[in-house]
PDB file of C-alpha atoms in Angstrom:
ATOM      1  CA  MET A   1     -68.418  70.396  11.632  1.00 90.00           C
ATOM      2  CA  ALA A   2     -65.291  71.329   9.708  1.00 89.00           C
ATOM      3  CA  ALA A   3     -65.122  74.535  11.728  1.00 91.00           C
ATOM      4  CA  GLY A   4     -65.175  72.522  14.939  1.00 87.00           C
ATOM      5  CA  LEU A   5     -68.600  73.722  16.012  1.00 88.00           C
ATOM      6  CA  CYS A   6     -71.516  71.825  17.518  1.00 89.00           C
ATOM      7  CA  VAL A   7     -74.248  70.744  15.158  1.00 92.00           C
ATOM      8  CA  VAL A   8     -77.918  70.651  16.075  1.00 95.00           C
ATOM      9  CA  SER A   9     -80.096  69.601  13.176  1.00 95.00           C
ATOM     10  CA  THR A  10     -83.128  67.606  12.159  1.00 96.00           C
ATOM     11  CA  ARG A  11     -83.301  64.041  10.860  1.00 96.00           C
ATOM     12  CA  VAL A  12     -83.982  64.942   7.236  1.00 95.00           C
ATOM     13  CA  GLY A  13     -82.596  63.826   3.905  1.00 94.00           C
ATOM     14  CA  GLY A  14     -79.289  62.035   4.026  1.00 92.00           C
ATOM     15  CA  LEU A  15     -78.055  63.791   7.142  1.00 90.00           C
ATOM     16  CA  PRO A  16     -78.698  60.827   9.465  1.00 90.00           C
ATOM     17  CA  LEU A  17     -76.456  58.772   7.170  1.00 92.00           C
ATOM     18  CA  LEU A  18     -73.562  61.198   7.647  1.00 91.00           C
ATOM     19  CA  VAL A  19     -73.736  62.020  11.332  1.00 93.00           C
ATOM     20  CA  GLU A  20     -74.403  60.095  14.519  1.00 95.00           C
ATOM     21  CA  ASP A  21     -76.832  61.510  17.051  1.00 97.00           C
ATOM     22  CA  GLN A  22     -75.282  62.072  20.479  1.00 96.00           C
ATOM     23  CA  VAL A  23     -71.789  61.346  19.093  1.00 96.00           C
ATOM     24  CA  ASP A  24     -70.946  64.148  16.673  1.00 95.00           C
ATOM     25  CA  CYS A  25     -74.206  66.107  16.675  1.00 96.00           C
ATOM     26  CA  LEU A  26     -77.656  66.323  18.175  1.00 97.00           C
ATOM     27  CA  LEU A  27     -80.446  65.309  15.808  1.00 97.00           C
ATOM     28  CA  THR A  28     -84.083  66.162  16.363  1.00 97.00           C
ATOM     29  CA  PRO A  29     -87.323  65.194  14.640  1.00 97.00           C
ATOM     30  CA  PRO A  30     -88.225  67.292  11.582  1.00 96.00           C
ATOM     31  CA  GLY A  31     -90.536  70.206  12.281  1.00 95.00           C
ATOM     32  CA  ASP A  32     -90.127  70.017  16.048  1.00 97.00           C
ATOM     33  CA  ALA A  33     -89.023  73.487  17.143  1.00 97.00           C
ATOM     34  CA  ARG A  34     -89.186  72.521  20.811  1.00 98.00           C
ATOM     35  CA  ALA A  35     -86.807  69.624  20.250  1.00 98.00           C
ATOM     36  CA  ILE A  36     -84.304  71.872  18.472  1.00 97.00           C
ATOM     37  CA  ALA A  37     -84.516  74.438  21.283  1.00 97.00           C
ATOM     38  CA  SER A  38     -84.105  71.684  23.862  1.00 97.00           C
ATOM     39  CA  ALA A  39     -81.034  70.316  22.072  1.00 97.00           C
ATOM     40  CA  ALA A  40     -79.485  73.789  21.920  1.00 96.00           C
ATOM     41  CA  LEU A  41     -80.138  74.257  25.629  1.00 97.00           C
ATOM     42  CA  ARG A  42     -78.501  70.906  26.366  1.00 96.00           C
ATOM     43  CA  ILE A  43     -75.324  72.154  24.728  1.00 94.00           C
ATOM     44  CA  LEU A  44     -75.420  75.255  26.904  1.00 93.00           C
ATOM     45  CA  HIS A  45     -76.220  73.482  30.168  1.00 95.00           C
ATOM     46  CA  GLN A  46     -74.379  70.152  30.043  1.00 93.00           C
ATOM     47  CA  PRO A  47     -70.697  70.623  30.796  1.00 82.00           C
ATOM     48  CA  GLY A  48     -68.467  68.891  28.290  1.00 94.00           C
ATOM     49  CA  LEU A  49     -71.208  68.082  25.765  1.00 96.00           C
ATOM     50  CA  SER A  50     -70.225  70.895  23.428  1.00 94.00           C
ATOM     51  CA  ALA A  51     -66.542  69.977  23.514  1.00 94.00           C
ATOM     52  CA  ARG A  52     -67.215  66.267  22.948  1.00 96.00           C
ATOM     53  CA  LEU A  53     -69.631  66.816  20.051  1.00 96.00           C
ATOM     54  CA  SER A  54     -67.372  69.421  18.462  1.00 95.00           C
ATOM     55  CA  LEU A  55     -64.248  67.272  18.696  1.00 95.00           C
ATOM     56  CA  ASN A  56     -65.997  64.212  17.268  1.00 95.00           C
ATOM     57  CA  ALA A  57     -67.583  66.301  14.503  1.00 94.00           C
ATOM     58  CA  ARG A  58     -64.237  67.848  13.548  1.00 94.00           C
ATOM     59  CA  ARG A  59     -62.584  64.425  13.405  1.00 93.00           C
ATOM     60  CA  LYS A  60     -65.350  63.136  11.151  1.00 93.00           C
ATOM     61  CA  ALA A  61     -65.127  66.178   8.880  1.00 91.00           C
ATOM     62  CA  GLU A  62     -61.381  65.624   8.493  1.00 91.00           C
ATOM     63  CA  ARG A  63     -62.133  62.240   6.921  1.00 89.00           C
ATOM     64  CA  PHE A  64     -63.787  64.120   4.037  1.00 86.00           C
ATOM     65  CA  ASP A  65     -60.925  66.551   3.412  1.00 89.00           C
ATOM     66  CA  TRP A  66     -59.633  66.582  -0.173  1.00 92.00           C
ATOM     67  CA  SER A  67     -56.193  65.480   1.034  1.00 91.00           C
ATOM     68  CA  VAL A  68     -57.867  62.264   2.212  1.00 89.00           C
ATOM     69  CA  ILE A  69     -60.468  61.851  -0.538  1.00 91.00           C
ATOM     70  CA  VAL A  70     -58.262  62.411  -3.628  1.00 92.00           C
ATOM     71  CA  PRO A  71     -55.908  59.486  -2.897  1.00 91.00           C
ATOM     72  CA  GLN A  72     -58.952  57.253  -2.386  1.00 91.00           C
ATOM     73  CA  TRP A  73     -60.361  58.263  -5.762  1.00 91.00           C
ATOM     74  CA  GLU A  74     -56.944  57.744  -7.385  1.00 91.00           C
ATOM     75  CA  ARG A  75     -56.710  54.218  -5.956  1.00 91.00           C
ATOM     76  CA  LEU A  76     -60.223  53.438  -7.151  1.00 91.00           C
ATOM     77  CA  PHE A  77     -59.510  54.681 -10.693  1.00 89.00           C
ATOM     78  CA  THR A  78     -56.254  52.728 -10.757  1.00 90.00           C
ATOM     79  CA  GLU A  79     -58.032  49.547  -9.672  1.00 88.00           C
ATOM     80  CA  LEU A  80     -60.840  50.035 -12.169  1.00 89.00           C
ATOM     81  CA  GLY A  81     -58.383  50.897 -14.951  1.00 84.00           C
ATOM     82  CA  GLY A  82     -56.733  47.518 -14.560  1.00 70.00           C
ATOM     83  CA  ARG A  83     -60.061  45.761 -15.090  1.00 70.00           C
ATOM     84  CA  ALA A  84     -60.943  47.405 -18.408  1.00 53.00           C
TER      85      ALA A  84
END
């Protein structure tokens, strides 16, 4: 996602909590090779799908960049430090 590429994956672990199917990736059922192949083919055959998923994925990944995350942690520690 950070590289601006399409993501096709399975709904396993915490991944469904991080990404949104049809918005910034294509998620398929675990262990379903046909579903993964079908999702990959969709990206190849549906004009604009790749660009839309990639752009949305890149924007989401940018929210987790250290330049964004560090100030959030600093604010949290500052707030918690005042409560001690």
